[in-house]
Coordinates of C-alpha atoms in Angstrom, one line a residue:
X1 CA 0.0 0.0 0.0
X2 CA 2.8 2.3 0.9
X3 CA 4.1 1.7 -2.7
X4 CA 1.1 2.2 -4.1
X5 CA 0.6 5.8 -2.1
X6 CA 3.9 6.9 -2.9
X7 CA 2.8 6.5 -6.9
X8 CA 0.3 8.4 -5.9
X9 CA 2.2 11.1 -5.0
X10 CA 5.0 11.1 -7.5
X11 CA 2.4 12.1 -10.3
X12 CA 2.4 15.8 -11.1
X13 CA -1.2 17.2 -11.8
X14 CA -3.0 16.4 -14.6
X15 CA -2.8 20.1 -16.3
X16 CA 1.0 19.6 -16.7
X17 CA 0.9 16.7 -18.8
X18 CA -1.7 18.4 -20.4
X19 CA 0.2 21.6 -21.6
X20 CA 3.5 19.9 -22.5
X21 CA 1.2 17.0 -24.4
X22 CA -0.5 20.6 -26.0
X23 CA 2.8 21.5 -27.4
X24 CA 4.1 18.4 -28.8
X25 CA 0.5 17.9 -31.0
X26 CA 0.9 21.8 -31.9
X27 CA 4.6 20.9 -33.4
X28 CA 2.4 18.3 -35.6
X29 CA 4.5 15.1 -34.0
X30 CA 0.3 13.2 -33.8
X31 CA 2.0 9.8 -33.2
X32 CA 4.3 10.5 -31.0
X33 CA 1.6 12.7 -28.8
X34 CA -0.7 9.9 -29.2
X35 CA 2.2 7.6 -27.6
X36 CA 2.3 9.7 -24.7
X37 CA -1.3 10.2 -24.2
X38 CA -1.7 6.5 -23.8
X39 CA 1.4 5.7 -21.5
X40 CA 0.4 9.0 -19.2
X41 CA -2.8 8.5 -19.2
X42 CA -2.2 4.5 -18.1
X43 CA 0.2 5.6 -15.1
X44 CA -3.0 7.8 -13.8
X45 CA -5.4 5.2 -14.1
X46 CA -2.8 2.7 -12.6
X47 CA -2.6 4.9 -9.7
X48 CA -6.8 5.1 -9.3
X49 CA -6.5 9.2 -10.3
X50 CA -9.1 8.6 -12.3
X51 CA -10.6 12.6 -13.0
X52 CA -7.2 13.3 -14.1
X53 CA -7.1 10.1 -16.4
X54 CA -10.1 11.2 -18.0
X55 CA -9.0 15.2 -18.3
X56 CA -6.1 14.0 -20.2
X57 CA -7.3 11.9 -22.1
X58 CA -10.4 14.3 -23.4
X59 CA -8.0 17.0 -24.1
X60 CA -5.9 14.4 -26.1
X61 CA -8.9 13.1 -28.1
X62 CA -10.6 16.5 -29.2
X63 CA -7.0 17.5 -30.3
X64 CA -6.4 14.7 -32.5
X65 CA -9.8 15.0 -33.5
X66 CA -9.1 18.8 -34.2
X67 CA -6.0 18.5 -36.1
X68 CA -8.1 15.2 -38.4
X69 CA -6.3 12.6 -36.9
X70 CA -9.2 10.4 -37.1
X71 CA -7.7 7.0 -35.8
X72 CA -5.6 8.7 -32.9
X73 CA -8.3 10.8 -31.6
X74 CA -11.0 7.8 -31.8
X75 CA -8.5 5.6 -30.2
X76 CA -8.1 8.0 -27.4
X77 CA -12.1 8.3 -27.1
X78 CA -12.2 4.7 -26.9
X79 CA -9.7 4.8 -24.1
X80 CA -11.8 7.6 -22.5
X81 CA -15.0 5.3 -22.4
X82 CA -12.5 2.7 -20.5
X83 CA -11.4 5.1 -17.9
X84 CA -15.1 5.3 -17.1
X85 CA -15.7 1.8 -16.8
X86 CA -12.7 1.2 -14.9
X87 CA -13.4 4.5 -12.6
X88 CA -17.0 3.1 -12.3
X89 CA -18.5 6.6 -13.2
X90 CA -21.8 7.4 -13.1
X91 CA -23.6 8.0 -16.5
X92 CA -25.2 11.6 -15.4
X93 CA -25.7 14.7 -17.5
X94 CA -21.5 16.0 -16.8
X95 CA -20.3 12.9 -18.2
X96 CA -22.4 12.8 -20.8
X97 CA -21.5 16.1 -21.8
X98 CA -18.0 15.4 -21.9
X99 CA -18.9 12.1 -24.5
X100 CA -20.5 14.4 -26.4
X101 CA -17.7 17.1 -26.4
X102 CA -15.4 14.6 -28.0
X103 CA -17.8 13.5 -30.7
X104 CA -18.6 16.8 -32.1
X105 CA -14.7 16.9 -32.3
X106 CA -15.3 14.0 -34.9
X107 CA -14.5 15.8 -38.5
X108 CA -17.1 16.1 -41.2
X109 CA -15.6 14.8 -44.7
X110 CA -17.2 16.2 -47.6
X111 CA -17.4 14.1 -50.8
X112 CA -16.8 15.7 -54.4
X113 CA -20.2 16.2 -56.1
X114 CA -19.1 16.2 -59.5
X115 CA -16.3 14.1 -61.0
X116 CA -14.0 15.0 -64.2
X117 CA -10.7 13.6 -65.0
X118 CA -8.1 11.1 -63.1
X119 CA -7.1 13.6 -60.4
X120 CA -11.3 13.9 -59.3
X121 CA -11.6 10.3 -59.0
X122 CA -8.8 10.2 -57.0
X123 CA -10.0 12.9 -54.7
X124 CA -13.3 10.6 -55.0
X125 CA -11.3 7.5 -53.6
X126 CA -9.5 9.4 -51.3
X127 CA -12.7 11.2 -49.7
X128 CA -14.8 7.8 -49.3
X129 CA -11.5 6.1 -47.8
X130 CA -11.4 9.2 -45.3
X131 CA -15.3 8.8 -45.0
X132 CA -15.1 5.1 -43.8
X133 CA -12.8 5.1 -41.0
X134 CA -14.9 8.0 -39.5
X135 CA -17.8 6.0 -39.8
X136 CA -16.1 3.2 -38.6
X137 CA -14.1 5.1 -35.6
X138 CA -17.0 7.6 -34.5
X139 CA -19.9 4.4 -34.6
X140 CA -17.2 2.2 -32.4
X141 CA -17.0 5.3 -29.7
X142 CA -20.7 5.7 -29.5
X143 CA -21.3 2.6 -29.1
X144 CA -19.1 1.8 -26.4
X145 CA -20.1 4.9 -25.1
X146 CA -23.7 3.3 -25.1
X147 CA -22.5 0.3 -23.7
X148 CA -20.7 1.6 -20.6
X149 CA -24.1 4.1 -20.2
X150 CA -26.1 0.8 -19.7
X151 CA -24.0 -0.2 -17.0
X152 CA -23.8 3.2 -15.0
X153 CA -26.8 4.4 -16.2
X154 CA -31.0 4.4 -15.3
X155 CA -31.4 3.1 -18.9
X156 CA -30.7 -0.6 -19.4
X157 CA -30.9 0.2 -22.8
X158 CA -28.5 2.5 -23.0
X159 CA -28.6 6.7 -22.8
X160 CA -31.4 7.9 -25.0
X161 CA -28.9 11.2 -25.2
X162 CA -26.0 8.5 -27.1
X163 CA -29.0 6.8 -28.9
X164 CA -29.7 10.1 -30.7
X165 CA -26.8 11.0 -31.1
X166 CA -25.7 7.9 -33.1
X167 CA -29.1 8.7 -34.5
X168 CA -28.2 11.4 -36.0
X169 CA -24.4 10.6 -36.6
X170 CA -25.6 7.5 -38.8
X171 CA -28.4 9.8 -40.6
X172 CA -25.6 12.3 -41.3
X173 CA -22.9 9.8 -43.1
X174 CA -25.8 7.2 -44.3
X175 CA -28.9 8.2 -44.7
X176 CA -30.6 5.4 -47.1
X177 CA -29.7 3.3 -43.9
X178 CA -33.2 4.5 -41.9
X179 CA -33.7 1.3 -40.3
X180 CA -30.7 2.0 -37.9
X181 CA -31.8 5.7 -37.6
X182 CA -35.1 5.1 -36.7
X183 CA -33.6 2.5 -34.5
X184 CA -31.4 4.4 -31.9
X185 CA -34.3 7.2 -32.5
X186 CA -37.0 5.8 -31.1
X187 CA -34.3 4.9 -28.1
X188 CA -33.7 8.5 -27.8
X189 CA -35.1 11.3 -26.3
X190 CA -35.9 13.8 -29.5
X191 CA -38.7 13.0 -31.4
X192 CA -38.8 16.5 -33.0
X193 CA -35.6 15.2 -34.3
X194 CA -36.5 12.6 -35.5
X195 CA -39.3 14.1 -37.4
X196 CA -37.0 16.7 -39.2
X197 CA -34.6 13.9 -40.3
X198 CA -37.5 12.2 -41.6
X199 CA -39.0 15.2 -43.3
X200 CA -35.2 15.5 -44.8
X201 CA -35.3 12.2 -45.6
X202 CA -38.6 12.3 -47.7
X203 CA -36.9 14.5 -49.9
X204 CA -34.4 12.1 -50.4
X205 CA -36.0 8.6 -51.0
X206 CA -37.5 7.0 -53.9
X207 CA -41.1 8.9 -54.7
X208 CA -43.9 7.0 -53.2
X209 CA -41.8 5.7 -50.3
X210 CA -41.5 8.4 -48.1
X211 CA -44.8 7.2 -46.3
X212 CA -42.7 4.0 -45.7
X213 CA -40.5 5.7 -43.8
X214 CA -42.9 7.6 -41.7
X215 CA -44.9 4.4 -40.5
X216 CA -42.1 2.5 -39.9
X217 CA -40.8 5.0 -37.1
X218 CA -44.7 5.3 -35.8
X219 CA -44.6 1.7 -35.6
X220 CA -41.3 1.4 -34.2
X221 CA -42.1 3.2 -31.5
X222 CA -45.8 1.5 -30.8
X223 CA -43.6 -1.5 -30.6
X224 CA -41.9 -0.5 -27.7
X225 CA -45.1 0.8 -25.8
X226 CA -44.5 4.2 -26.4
X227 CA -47.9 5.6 -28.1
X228 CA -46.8 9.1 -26.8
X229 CA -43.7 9.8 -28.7
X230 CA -45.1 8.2 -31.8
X231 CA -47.9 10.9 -31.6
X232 CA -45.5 13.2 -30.6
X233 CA -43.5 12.2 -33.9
X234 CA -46.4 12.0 -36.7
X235 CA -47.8 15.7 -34.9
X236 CA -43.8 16.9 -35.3
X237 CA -43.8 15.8 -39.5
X238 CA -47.2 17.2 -40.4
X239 CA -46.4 20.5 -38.0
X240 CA -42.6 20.8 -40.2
X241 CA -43.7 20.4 -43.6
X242 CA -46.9 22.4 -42.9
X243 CA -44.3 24.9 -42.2
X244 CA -42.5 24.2 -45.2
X245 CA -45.8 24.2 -47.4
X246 CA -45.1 21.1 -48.0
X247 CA -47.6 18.0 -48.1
X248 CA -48.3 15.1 -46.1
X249 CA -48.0 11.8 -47.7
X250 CA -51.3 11.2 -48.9
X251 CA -51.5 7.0 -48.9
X252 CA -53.8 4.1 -47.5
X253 CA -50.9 3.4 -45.2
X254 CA -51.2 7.3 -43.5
X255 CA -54.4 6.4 -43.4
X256 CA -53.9 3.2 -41.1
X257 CA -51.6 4.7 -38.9
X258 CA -54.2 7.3 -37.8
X259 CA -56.9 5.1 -37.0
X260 CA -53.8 2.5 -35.1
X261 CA -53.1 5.4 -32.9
X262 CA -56.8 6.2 -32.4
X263 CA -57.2 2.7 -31.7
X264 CA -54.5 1.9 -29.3
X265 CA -55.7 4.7 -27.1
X266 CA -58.9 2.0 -25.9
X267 CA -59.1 -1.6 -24.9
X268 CA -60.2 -2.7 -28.6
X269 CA -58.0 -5.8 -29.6
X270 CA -61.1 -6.8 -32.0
X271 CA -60.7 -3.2 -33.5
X272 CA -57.3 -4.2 -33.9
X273 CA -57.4 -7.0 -35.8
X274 CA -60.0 -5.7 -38.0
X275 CA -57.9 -3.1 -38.9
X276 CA -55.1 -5.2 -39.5
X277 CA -56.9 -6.9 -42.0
X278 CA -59.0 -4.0 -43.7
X279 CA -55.2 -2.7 -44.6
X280 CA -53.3 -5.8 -45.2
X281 CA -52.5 -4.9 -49.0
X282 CA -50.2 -1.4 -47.5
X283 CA -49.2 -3.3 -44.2
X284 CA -47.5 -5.7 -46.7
X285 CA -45.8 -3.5 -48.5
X286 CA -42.6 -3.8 -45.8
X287 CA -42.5 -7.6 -44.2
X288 CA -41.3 -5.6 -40.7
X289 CA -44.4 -4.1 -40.7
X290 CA -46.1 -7.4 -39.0
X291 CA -43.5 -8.5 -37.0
X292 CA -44.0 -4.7 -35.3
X293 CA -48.1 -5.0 -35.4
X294 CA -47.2 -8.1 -33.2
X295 CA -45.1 -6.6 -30.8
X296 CA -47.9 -3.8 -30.5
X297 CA -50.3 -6.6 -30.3
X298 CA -48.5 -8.0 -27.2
X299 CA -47.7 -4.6 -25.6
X300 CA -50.8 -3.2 -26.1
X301 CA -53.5 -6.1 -25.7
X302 CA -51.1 -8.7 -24.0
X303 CA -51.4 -11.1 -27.1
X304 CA -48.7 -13.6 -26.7
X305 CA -46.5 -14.2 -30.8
X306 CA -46.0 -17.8 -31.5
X307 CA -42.0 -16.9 -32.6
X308 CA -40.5 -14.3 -30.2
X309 CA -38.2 -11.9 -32.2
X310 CA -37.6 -13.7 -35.0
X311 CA -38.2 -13.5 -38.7
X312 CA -36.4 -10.4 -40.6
X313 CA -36.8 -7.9 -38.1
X314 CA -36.5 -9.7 -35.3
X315 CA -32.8 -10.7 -36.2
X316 CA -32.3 -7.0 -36.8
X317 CA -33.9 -6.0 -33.3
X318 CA -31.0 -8.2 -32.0
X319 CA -28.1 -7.6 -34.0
X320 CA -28.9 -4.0 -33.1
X321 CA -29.5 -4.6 -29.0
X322 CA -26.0 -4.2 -28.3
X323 CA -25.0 -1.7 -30.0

């Protein structure tokens, strides 16, 4: 123990390393910062000073990040997320704040719009190589991020703060992927959100499918129980493209998924199923449409599914679960 206090004591305070690990990234020398943020940060966290673990290691990230050294700085965030586990910290509003300081650090890369010769396509290549790792390196930090928030956290799902965040982060680098979106949406906290990525969205998918996307995050949400927030959500599109003077999907599936969340709101499983059936030709239209009508079914009216998350969607729901 002695040994141990008398590491304790030999370490200078965090804001030193800090400053002279400030100057060797500002004389561009990333790897060999990113060497000493690790092995500094270690000797910290060896000797339980966890709070000045973390500072250095934040202030190393959102440099690296900074300076679009993608790999270093997400390795760093990574290592940031560990210090919490290992410091067993509470996932509250501070140390969420401090997650999402380091992923806003996370660079935008903007891909060439129009190609020409040889030296465009290369810029092309080079751009959609830079592209990948961020999506790669920034989905691996939220998602450990989301992981440690389920341990430390209310949520056993994880933070709805990190859910929309990824939310959005996945929206922003891939937005024909709107399964995942709605996904970590509908664990989140913003429906308003939500509805303006989906009114961006309807401006971006193929023409007639934009009602798709809308029921599948109403449904989606029904799902999990939560009739409120997919209200909340359908009230949020029609109010955002009303104010865009833009119009609401006009289909027999908009039309379902009003009467649904009229229905829901009373003890009228035979109303339910009767519905099901009146609209079965635009409930087919996406298979993951009745594997969610069952899940309302059993939320809602305590109907019991013969196969439990499986099928399609169900292999999705748990791919997805641990991210």
């Amino acid at each position: 123990m002695s040994r141990e206090r008398a590491r304790r004591s030999t370490l200078p305070p965090a804001q030193e390393n800090i400053g002279k690990l400030e100057k060797v990234v500002s004389e561009g020398n990333f790897y060999g910062a990113q060497q000493m943020y690790k092995s500094v940060s270690a000797r910290y966290i060896a000797a339980e000073r966890y709070a000045e673990a973390l500072d250095i290691i934040e202030s190393g990230a959102c440099l690296q990040l900074q300076n679009g050294q993608i790999t270093c700085g997400a390795e760093l965030a990574a290592l940031f997320v560990e210090a919490l586990v290992k410091g067993k910290y509470a996932c509250d509003d501070e140390t969420l704040d401090r997650v999402g300081k380091i992923y806003k650090k996370f660079p935008q890369i903007s891909i060439p719009e129009r190609l020409g010769d040889d030296d465009d396509m290369q810029q092309l290549s080079e751009a959609l190589a830079a592209a990948k790792t961020r999506v790669e390196c920034c989905s691996s930090f939220l998602k450990a991020a989301l992981k440690w928030s389920s341990q430390f956290g209310p949520h056993r799902a994880g933070s709805p703060e990190l859910h929309s965040m990824l939310a959005e982060y996945i929206y922003s680098e891939s937005p024909e992927d709107m399964a995942k979106v709605s996904f970590h949406f509908v664990r989140g906290n913003n429906p308003k959100k939500f509805a303006s990525t989906l009114v961006n969205f309807m401006g971006k998918c193929y023409p007639g499918e934009d009602d798709l996307a809308i029921a599948r995050g109403i449904l989606m949400y029904l799902s999990s129980g939560n009739l409120r927030d997919a209200n909340n959500l359908l009230d949020g599109i029609k109010q955002q493209l009303e104010s865009k003077q833009q119009d609401f999907p006009k289909s027999d599936l908009m039309q379902f998924i009003d009467y649904l969340l009229q229905v829901l709101q009373r003890d009228a499983l035979p109303l339910f199923n009767m519905l099901k059936g009146s609209y079965k030709p635009s409930i087919d239209r996406d298979p993951a449409f009745h594997e969610f009508l069952d899940l309302i079914a059993e939320r809602f009216y305590g109907v019991q599914r013969r196969n439990p998350l499986q099928g399609m969607f169900g292999d999705i729901f748990k791919m997805m679960g641990g991210e």
